[in-house]
Structures are given as structure tokens and as C-alpha cells.
Short mmCIF file of C-alpha atoms in Angstrom, two decimals:
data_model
loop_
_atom_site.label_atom_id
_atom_site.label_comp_id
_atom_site.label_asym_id
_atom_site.label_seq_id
_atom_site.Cartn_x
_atom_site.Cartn_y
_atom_site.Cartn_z
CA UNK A 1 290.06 50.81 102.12
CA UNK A 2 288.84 54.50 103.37
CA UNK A 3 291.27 56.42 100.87
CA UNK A 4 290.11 59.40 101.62
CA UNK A 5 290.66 59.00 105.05
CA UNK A 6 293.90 57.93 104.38
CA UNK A 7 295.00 60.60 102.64
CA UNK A 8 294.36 63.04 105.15
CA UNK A 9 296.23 60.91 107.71
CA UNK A 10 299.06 60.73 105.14
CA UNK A 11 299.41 65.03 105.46
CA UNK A 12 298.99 65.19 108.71
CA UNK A 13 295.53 65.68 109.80
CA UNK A 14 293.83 63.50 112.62
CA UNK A 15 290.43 62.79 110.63
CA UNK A 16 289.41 59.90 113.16
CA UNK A 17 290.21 61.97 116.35
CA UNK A 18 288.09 65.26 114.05
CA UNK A 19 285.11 63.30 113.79
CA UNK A 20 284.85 61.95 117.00
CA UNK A 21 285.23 65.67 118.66
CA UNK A 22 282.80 66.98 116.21
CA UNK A 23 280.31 64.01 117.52
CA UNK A 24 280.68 65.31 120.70
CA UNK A 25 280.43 68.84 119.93
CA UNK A 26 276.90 68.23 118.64
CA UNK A 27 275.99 65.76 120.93
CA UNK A 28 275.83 68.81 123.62
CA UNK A 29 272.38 70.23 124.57
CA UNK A 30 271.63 73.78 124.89
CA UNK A 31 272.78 74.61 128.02
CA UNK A 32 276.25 72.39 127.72
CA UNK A 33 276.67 74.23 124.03
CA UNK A 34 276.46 77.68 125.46
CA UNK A 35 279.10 77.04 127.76
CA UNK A 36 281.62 74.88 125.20
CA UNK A 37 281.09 78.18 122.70
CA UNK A 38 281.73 80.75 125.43
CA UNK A 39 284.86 78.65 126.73
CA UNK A 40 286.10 77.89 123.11
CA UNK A 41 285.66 82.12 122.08
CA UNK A 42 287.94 82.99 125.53
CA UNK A 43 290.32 79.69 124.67
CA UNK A 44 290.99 80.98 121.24
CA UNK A 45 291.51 84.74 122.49
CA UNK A 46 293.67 84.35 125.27
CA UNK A 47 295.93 81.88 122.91
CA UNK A 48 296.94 84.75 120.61
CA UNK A 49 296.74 87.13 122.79
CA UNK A 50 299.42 85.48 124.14
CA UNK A 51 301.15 83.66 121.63
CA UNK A 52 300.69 86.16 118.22
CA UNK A 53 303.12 89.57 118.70
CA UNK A 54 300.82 90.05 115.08
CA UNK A 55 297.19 90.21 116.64
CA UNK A 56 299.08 91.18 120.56
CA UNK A 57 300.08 94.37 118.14
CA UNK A 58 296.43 94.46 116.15
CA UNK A 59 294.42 94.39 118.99
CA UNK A 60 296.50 96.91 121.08
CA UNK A 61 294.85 98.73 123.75
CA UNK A 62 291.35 97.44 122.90
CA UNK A 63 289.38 96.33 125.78
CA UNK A 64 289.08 92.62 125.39
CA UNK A 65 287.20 92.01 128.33
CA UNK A 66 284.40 92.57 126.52
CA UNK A 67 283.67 90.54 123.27
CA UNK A 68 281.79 93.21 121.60
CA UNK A 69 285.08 95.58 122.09
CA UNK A 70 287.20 93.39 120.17
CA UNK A 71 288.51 94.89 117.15
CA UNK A 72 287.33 93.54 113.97
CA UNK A 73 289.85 91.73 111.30
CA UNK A 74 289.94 92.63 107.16
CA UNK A 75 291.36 90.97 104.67
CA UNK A 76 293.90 93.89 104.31
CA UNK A 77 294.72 93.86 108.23
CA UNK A 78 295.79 90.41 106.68
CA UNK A 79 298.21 91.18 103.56
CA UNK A 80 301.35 90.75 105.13
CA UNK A 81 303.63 88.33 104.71
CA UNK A 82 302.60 85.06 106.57
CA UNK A 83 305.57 84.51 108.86
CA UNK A 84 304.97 87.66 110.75
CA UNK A 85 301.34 86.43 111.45
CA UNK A 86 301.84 82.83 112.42
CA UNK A 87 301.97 81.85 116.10
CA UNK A 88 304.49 81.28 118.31
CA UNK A 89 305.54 77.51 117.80
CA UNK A 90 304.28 77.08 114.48
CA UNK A 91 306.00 77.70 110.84
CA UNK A 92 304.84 77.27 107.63
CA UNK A 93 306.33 74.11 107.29
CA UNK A 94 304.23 72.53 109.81
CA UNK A 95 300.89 74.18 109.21
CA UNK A 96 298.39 73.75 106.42
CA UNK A 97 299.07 76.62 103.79
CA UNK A 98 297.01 78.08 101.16
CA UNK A 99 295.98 80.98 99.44
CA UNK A 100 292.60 82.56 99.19
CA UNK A 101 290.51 82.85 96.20
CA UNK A 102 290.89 86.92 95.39
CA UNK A 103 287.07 86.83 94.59
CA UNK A 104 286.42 89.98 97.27
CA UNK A 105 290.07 91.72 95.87
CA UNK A 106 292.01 91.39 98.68
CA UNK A 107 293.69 88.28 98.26
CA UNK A 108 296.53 86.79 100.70
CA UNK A 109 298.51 83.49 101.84
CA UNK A 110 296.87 82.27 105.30
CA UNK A 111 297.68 78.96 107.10
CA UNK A 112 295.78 76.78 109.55
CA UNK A 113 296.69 74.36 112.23
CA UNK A 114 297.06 71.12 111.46
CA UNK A 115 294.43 69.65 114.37
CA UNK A 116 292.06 72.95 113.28
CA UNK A 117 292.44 71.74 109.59
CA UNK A 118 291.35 67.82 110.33
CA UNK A 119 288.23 69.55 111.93
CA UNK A 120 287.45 71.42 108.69
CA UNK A 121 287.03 68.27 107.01
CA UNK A 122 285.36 66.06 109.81
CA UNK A 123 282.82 69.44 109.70
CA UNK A 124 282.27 68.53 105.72
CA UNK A 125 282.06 65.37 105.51
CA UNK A 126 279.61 65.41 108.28
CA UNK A 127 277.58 67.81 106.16
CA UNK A 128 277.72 65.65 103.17
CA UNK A 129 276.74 63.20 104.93
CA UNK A 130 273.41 64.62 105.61
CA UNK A 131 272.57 63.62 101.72
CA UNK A 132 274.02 59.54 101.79
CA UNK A 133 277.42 61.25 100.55
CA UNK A 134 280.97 59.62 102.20
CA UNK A 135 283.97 60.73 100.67
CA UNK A 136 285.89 57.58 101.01
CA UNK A 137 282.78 55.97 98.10
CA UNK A 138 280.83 58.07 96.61
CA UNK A 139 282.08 59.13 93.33
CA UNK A 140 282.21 63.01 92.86
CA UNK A 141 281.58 64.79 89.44
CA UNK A 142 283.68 67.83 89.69
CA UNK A 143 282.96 71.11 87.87
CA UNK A 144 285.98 73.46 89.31
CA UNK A 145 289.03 75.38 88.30
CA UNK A 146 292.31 73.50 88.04
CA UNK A 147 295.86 75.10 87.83
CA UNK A 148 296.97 75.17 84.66
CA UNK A 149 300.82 75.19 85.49
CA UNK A 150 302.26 71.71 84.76
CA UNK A 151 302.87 70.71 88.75
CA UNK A 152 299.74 72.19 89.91
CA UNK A 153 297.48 70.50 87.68
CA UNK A 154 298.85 66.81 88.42
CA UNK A 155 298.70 67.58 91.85
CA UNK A 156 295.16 68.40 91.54
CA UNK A 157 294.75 65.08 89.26
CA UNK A 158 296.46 62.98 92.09
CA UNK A 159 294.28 64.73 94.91
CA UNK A 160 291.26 64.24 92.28
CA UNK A 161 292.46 60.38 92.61
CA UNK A 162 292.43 59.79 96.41
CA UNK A 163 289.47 61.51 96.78
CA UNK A 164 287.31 59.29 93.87
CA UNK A 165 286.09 62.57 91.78
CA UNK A 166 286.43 63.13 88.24
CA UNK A 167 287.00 66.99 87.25
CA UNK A 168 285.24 68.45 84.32
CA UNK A 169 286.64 71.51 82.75
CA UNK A 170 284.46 75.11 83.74
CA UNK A 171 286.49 76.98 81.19
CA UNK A 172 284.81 75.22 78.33
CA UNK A 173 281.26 75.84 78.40
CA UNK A 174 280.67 74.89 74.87
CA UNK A 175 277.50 72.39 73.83
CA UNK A 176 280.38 70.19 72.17
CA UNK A 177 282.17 70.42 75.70
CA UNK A 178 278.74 69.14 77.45
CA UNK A 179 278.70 66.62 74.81
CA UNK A 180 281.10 64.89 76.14
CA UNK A 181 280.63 65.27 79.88
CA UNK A 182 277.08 63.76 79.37
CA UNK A 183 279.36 60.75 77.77
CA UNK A 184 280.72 60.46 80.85
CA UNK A 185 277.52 60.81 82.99
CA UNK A 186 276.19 57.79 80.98
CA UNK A 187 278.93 55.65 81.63
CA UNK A 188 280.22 56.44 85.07
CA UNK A 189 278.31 55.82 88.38
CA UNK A 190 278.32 59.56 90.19
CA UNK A 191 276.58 59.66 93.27
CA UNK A 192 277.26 63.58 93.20
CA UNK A 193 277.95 66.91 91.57
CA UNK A 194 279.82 69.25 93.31
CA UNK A 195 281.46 72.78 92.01
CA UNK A 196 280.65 76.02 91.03
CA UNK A 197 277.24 77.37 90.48
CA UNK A 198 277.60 78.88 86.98
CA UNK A 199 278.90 76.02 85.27
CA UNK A 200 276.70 73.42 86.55
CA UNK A 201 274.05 76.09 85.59
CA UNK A 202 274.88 76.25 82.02
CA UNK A 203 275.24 72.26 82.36
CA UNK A 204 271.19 72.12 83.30
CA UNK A 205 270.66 74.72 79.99
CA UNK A 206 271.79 72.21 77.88
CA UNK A 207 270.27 69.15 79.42
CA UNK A 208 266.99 71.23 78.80
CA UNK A 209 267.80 72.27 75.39
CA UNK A 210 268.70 68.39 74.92
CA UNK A 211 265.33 67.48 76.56
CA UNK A 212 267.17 65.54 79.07
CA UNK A 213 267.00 65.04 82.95
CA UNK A 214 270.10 63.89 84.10
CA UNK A 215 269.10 61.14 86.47
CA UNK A 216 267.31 59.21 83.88
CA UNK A 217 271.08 58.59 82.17
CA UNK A 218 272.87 58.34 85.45
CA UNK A 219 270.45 56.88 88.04
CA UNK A 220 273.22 56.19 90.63
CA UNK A 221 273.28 60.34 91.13
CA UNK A 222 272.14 61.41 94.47
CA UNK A 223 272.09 65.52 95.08
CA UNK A 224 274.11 68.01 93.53
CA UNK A 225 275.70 70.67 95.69
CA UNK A 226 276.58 73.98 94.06
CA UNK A 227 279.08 76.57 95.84
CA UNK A 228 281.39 79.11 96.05
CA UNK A 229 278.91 81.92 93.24
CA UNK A 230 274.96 82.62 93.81
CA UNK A 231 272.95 80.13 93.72
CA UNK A 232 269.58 81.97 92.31
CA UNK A 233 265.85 80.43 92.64
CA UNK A 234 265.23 80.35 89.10
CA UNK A 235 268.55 78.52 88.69
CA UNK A 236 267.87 76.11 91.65
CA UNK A 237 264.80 75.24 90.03
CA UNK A 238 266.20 74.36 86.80
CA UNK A 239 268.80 72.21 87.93
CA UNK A 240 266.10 70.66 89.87
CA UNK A 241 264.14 70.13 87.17
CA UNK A 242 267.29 68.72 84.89
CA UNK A 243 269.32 66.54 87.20
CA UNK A 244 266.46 65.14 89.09
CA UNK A 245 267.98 65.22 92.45
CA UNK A 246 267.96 67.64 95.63
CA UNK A 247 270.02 70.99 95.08
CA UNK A 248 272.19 71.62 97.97
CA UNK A 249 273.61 75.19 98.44
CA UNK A 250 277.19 75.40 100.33
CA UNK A 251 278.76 78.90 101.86
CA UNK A 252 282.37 78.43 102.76
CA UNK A 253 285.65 80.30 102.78
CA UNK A 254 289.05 78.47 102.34
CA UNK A 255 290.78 80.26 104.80
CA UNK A 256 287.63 79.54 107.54
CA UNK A 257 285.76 76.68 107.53
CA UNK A 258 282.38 75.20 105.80
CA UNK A 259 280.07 78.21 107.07
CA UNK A 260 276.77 77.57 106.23
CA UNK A 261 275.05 74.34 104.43
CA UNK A 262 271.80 73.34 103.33
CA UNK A 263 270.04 70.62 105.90
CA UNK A 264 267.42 68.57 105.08
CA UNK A 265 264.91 70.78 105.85
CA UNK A 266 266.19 73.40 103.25
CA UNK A 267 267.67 75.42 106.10
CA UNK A 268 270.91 77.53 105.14
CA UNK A 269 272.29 75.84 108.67
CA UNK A 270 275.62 77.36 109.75
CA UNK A 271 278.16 75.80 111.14
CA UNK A 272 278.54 76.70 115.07
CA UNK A 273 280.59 73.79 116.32
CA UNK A 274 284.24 75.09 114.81
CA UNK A 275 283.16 78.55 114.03
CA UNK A 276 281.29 81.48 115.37
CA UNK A 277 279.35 84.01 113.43
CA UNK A 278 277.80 87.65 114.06
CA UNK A 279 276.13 89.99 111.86
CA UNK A 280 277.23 93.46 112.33
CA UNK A 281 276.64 96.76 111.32
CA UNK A 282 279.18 99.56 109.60
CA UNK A 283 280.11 100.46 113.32
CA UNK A 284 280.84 96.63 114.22
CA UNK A 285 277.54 96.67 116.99
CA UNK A 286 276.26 93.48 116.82
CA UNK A 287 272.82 93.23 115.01
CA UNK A 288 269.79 91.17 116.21
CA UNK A 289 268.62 88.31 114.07
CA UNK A 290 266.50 88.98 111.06
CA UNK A 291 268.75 92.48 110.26
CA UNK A 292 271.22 92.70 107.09
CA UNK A 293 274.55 93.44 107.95
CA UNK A 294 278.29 92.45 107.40
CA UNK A 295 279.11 88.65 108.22
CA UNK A 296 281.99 88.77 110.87
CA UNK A 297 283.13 85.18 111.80
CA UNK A 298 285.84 83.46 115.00
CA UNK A 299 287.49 80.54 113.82
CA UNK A 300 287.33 78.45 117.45
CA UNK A 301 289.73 76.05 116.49
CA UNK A 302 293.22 77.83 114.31
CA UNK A 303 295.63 78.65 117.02
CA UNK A 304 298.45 78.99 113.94
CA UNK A 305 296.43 82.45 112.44
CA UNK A 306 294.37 84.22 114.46
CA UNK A 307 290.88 84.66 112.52
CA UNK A 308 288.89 86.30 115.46
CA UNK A 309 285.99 88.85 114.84
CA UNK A 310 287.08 88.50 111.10
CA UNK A 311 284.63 90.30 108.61
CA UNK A 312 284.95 87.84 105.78
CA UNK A 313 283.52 90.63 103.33
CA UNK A 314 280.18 89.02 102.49
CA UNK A 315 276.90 90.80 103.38
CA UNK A 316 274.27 88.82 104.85
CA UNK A 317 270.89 87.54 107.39
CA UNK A 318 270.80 85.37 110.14
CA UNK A 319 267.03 84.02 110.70
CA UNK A 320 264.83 85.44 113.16
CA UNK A 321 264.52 81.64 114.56
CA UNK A 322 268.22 81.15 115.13
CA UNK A 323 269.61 79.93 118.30
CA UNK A 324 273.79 80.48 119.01
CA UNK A 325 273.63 76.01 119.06
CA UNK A 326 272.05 76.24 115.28
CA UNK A 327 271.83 79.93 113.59
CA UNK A 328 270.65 79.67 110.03
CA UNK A 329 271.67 81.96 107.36
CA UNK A 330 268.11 83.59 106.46
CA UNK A 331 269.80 85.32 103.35
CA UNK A 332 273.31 85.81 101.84
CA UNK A 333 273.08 89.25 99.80
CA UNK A 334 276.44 89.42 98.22
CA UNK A 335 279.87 90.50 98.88
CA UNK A 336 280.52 93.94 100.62
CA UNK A 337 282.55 95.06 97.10
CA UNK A 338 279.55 94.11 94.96
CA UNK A 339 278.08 97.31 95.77
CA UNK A 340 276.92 100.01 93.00
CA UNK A 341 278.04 103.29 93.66
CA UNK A 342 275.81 105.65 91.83
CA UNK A 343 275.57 109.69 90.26
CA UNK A 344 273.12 110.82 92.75
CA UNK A 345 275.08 109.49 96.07
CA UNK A 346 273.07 106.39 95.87
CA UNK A 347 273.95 102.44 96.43
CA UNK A 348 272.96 99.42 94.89
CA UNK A 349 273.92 95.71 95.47
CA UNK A 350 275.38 94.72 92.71
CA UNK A 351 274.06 91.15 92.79
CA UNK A 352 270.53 92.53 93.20
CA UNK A 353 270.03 94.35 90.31
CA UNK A 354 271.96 91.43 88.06
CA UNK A 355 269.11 89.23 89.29
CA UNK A 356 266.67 91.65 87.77
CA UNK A 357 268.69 92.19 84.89
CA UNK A 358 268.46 88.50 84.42
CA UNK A 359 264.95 87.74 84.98
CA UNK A 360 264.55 90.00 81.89
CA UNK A 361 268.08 88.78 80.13
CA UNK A 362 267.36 85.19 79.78
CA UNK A 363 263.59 84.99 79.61
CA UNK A 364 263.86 83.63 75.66
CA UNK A 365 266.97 81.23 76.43
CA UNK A 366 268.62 83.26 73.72
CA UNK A 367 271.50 84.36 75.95
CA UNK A 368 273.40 81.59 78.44
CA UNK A 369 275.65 83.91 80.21
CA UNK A 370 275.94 87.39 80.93
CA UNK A 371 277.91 89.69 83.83
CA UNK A 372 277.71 93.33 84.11
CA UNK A 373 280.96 95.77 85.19
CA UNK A 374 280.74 99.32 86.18
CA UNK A 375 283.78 101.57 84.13
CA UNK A 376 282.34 105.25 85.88
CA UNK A 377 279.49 106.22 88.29
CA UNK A 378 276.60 106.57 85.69
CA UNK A 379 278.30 103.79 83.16
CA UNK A 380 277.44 99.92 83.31
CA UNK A 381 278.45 97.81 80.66
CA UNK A 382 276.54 93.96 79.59
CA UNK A 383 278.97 91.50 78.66
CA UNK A 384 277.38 87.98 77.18
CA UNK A 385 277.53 85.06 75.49
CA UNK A 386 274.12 84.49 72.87
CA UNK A 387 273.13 82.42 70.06
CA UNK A 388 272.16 85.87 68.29
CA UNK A 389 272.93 89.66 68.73
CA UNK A 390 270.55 91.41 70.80
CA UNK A 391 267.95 93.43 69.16
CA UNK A 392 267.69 97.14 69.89
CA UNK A 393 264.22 96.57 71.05
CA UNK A 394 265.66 94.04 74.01
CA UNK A 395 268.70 96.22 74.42
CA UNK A 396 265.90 98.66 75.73
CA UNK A 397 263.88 96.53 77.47
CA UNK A 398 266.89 95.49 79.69
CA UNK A 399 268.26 98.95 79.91
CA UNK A 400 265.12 100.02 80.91
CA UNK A 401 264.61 97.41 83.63
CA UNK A 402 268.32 98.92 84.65
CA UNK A 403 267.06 102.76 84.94
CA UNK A 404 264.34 101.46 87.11
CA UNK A 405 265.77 100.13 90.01
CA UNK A 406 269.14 102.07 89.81
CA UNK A 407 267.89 105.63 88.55
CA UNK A 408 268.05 107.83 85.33
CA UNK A 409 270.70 108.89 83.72
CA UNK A 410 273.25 106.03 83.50
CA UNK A 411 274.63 104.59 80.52
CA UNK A 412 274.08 101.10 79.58
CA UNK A 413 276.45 99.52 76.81
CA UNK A 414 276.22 95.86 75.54
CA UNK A 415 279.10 93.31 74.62
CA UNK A 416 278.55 90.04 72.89
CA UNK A 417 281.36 87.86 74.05
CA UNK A 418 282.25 84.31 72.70
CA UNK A 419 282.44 83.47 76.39
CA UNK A 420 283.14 84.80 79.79
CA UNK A 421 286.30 85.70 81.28
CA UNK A 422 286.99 83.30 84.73
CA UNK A 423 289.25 83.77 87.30
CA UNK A 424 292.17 81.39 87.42
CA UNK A 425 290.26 79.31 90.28
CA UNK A 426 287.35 78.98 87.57
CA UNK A 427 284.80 81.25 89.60
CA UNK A 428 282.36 83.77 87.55
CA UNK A 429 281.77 87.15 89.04
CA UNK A 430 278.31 88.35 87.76
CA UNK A 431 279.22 92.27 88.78
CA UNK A 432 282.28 94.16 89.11
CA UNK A 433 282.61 97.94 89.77
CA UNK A 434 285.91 99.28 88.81
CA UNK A 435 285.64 102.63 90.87
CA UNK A 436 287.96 102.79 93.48
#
């Protein structure tokens, strides 16, 4: 029996009809896909243009003749309450509901169509399937949040049980914790680990400090697929190295789609059959491929929320050898609030310089985890978890590496944690300013 398949029937959501329009959505040559995207953008306009007094009133007197004219969507265009953004014909009662994550700090309730939200599964599963992976038999090894409220965490256990995955815990990172999922490992069949990328990352440090490469205890395992954090080379290579299997990177947004997913070529490919994405710059003009700029996305599909020119907050490249039938995602920099704000006027990614602080942070394995948080303009504070205290001599070393690429006269302050605060979801954010 398909149970996975089933289950999404059982809420609602056509999964058979899905996959077979996705099949013929990518089925279309060049020419045919250039037209079905061009139709699909002026399909999806003209519905809430017609059917949404919340985007009729957002868009206004914008000229939307012209695609490039239409005004682009925030998050906090978005923090309203949901009823006043829904379309005509559609409640919240018959739509798929959810809230996103609050990882870019503008968090709010959004809702999808029912037929859009089949399509957003038929789009992943398709993806997985690029790696031998089908939902309705492969077994999943789950590192993710889980509510900790009494109905939301059996209804994450019951959704766990339809869709043949077993959740391991990413608030315990302890080796007695890791202990016992490698029990598990050794005595369960996985054919795949899916979750967030710090925990599975501190997973691979102990298999390494245990001289152990998971494969060899669980041989069934396939790939591993890390989302929803930074996946960084240095990391990809280690949990290369420890679970034996391919490292898949996944880009998605709950209130989208699946964006952008590693192919078999270890292309970042982005998904263009349900979604349509455009790099722009601070004055929302549309930047050629191979230029950095803010990652605006159409969701073809959700007629019950308009997401259309919506700048998801994430900063990022689309490859020089992108076409609009398969763009890839060259580079994803970091969110468009992980920026450094400095004394001198000047601004840093914030994920950038954690990568250098880490290249210098973890070289001795000494320290698992770390993230760094800006309190003022020239003050950065360390925060992380160690086997020992760290020396003055590396405190300067790291500071030093610090001044470098941000500039002189900043403060740098350590904190040795007994672990690392996680949002409820179970997500890690490696920087955080706090200046408004």
C-alpha cells in the first residue's frame, strides 16, 4: 500500500493528478516551456488581480502590463491577519494552513491551495526521486524540530508514521544522545537522512571521533539530504567522508515551494515548473545571471495567497549557464538580515565572515558548535560549545582573523555555552545582529 500517497489523498491533495501535471510540465521542450511559464506568470496575475481586494489594494496603480513594473512582496507586506489576504472563494478551512519558520524575523500565518499544495509534493518527491528515494518505502531518518506541546508533538509522531521516518531529537546534541541514535542506525534499515544541516553535522563529528563511517553499520543508507541552515564545503565533505553516501543540499521555503535541489550532476537546480525566480537588485531591476542580488520568487500555482514577485529575504546567484526551463542556483549567500552593520559605515555578510571564523574555530576539533551575535556596531560576541575553555592565545587568533575581514576597532567577547540555543522549529542561526 502507497501510504504516503494515501495520506495526502486523505487531506485533500490530488498527489496522482500532481505528478502527472508535473510529468508534463517537464516533458515540454524549450520553446513549449517558454510559453507554459509566460502563460502560467499572466494566469496567476490576472487571478488576484481579480479575485484578492488584498494584492487588487497592494499593487494599486502599478503598471502591470509590464512584469518588471510589478511591485515586489515582503514578508511584512504579509503580517496581517490571513483572512484579509485569502482569495475570493477560499477560507481557511478549505486551504492548506501553516506558519512560517521566523528564521528571517518576520514571521506570519500563510495558506496555499489545496491543488497548488499536491504540486508541492509531486515537485519533492520527484526530486527525491532523483537519488532511488520514494516516500511511500524508503525509510527516512529524521533530524528536525518537533512541537513540544502535547497535541503537536503526536501529530508530528502520527505524520512521522504515514510517512515511514523515524525523528531523532536536534535539541540533544550530546555524544550520549548520538549513542543511541547510532543504536538505531545499526538496527534499522534507513535508506535516508533528511533534516537540518547543523545537527546532522555534529552527527558526522562524532562518527569521526568514533572512527566510524556510517554506511559500514547501516548499508541499506542511500544519500543524505541536509536543508533548511548552510550547508558549508568543509561540512559537506565530512559528512561525505562519515556517512559514505552522496550529500544532497535542499533550498526551500514552507510558504513557497522546494526552490532549488541538488541534481545528479551537483547542480543547485531550481525548481521552474511551479515556481519562478529572479535575482534583483536594491531597486527591484532584474539582474543578469552570474550577479548577487536579492532572490524574488512567483508561486505559478497558489491562487488562495498571492505570492507574486515575492522577495523571500535570502540573498543569492543564479549561474551564468542558466536557461528560464532549468536556472541553477550558482550560490546562496545568506539571508538579507544576516548582514553586519559596521563603525565605519561598512557591511558584512554575516554568514561570510562565520565561515572564516570557523575555518580558524574548529581547526583542532576542540570546539563542535559555535554562533556569533552582534549586541552594538563595533561589538560581536562568540558563543560555543567545547571540550575545554579557549586559550587566550586562540581567543586572539580568532579575534584577529575577525579584525581582518571586518576592520579595527570592534570588540570581540567569547561565551562557552553547554549548548546552543535553537529555535522552537530546531533550526541554528550561526549570526544574529541585534541592531535595529
Amino acid at each position: 500500500m502507497q501510504l504516503f500517497d494515501f495520506s495526502l489523498k486523505l487531506n485533500g491533495f490530488d498527489i496522482n493528478k500532481a505528478k502527472s501535471a508535473l510529468k508534463d510540465i517537464t516533458a515540454l521542450n524549450e520553446e513549449a516551456f517558454i510559453t507554459y511559464l509566460n502563460s502560467k506568470r499572466q494566469d496567476i496575475l490576472d487571478f488576484h488581480l481579480e479575485n484578492n481586494d488584498f494584492y487588487k489594494s497592494f499593487v494599486n496603480s502599478a503598471d502591470v502590463a509590464s512584469w518588471n513594473s510589478i511591485p515586489v512582496m515582503t514578508k511584512r507586506h504579509l503580517q496581517q491577519p490571513l483572512e484579509q489576504r485569502l482569495s475570493k472563494g477560499y477560507t481557511a478551512n478549505s486551504v492548506y494552513v501553516n506558519k512560517t519558520s521566523g528564521s528571517s524575523g518576520d514571521p506570519f500565518i500563510f495558506a496555499k491551495d489545496k491543488w497548488c499544495h499536491a504540486l508541492t509534493w509531486a515537485e519533492i518527491m520527484n526530486r527525491f526521486g532523483w537519488f532511488g528515494i520514494d516516500f511511500n518505502t524508503s525509510k527516512q531518518a529524521r533530524f528536525y524540530g518537533i512541537p513540544l506541546d502535547k497535541k503537536g508533538y503526536y501529530k508530528e509522531r502520527l505524520k512521522d508514521w504515514f510517512s515511514n521516518r523515524y525523528r531523532f531529537s536536534v535539541f540533544d546534541l550530546s555524544d550520549n544522545a548520538f549513542e543511541s541514535v547510532l543504536a538505531k542506525f545499526q538496527s534499522t534499515p534507513f535508506d535516508y537522512i533528511n533534516g537540518y544541516t547543523s545537527p546532522i553535522v555534529q552527527f558526522a563529528k562524532f562518527l569521526k571521533r568514533k572512527k566510524i563511517v556510517l554506511k559500514s553499520i547501516c548499508p541499506t543508507l542511500k544519500v543524505c539530504i541536509v536543508t533548511s541552515e548552510m550547508l558549508f564545503d568543509n561540512d559537506k565533505t565530512l559528512l561525505e567522508t562519515q556517512f559514505g553516501v552522496p550529500i544532497v543540499n535542499e533550498y526551500g521555503a514552507s510558504e513557497l515551494d522546494l526552490i532549488a535541489f541538488q541534481n545528479t550532476e551537483d547542480q543547485w537546480q531550481v525548481n521552474s515548473e511551479t515556481l519562478y525566480v529572479e535575482i534583483l537588485d536594491d531597486n527591484d531591476n532584474v539582474l543578469p545571471y552570474g550577479q548577487e542580488g536579492r532572490i524574488v520568487i512567483t508561486s505559478l500555482y497558489n491562487k488562495a495567497h498571492p505570492f507574486i514577485r515575492y522577495d523571500i529575504g535570502d540573498i543569492g546567484i543564479l549561474s551564468e549557464e542558466s536557461t528560464l526551463q532549468k536556472p541553477i542556483l550558482k550560490k546562496l549567500v545568506g539571508r538579507t538580515n544576516d548582514i553586519a552593520r559596521l563603525p565605519s559605515g561598512k557591511t558584512a555578510a554575516g554568514l561570510t565572515f562565520y565561515y572564516i571564523t570557523k575555518s580558524v574555530i574548529e581547526n583542532d576539533g576542540n570546539v563542535s558548535e559555535f554562533i556569533i551575535e552582534q549586541s552594538e556596531l563595533d561589538a560581536f560576541k562568540i558563543k560555543y560549545v567545547s571540550k575545554n575553555v579557549l586559550s587566550n592565545d586562540e581567543k586572539e587568533t580568532i579575534s584577529k582573523a575577525m579584525i581582518q575581514y571586518l576592520e579595527p576597532g570592534i570588540s570581540i567577547t567569547f561565551e562557552r555555552v553547554a549548548k546552543l540555543d535553537r529555535s522552537k522549529s530546531g533550526k541554528l542561526k550561526q549570526f544574529t545582529s541585534f541592531i535595529n
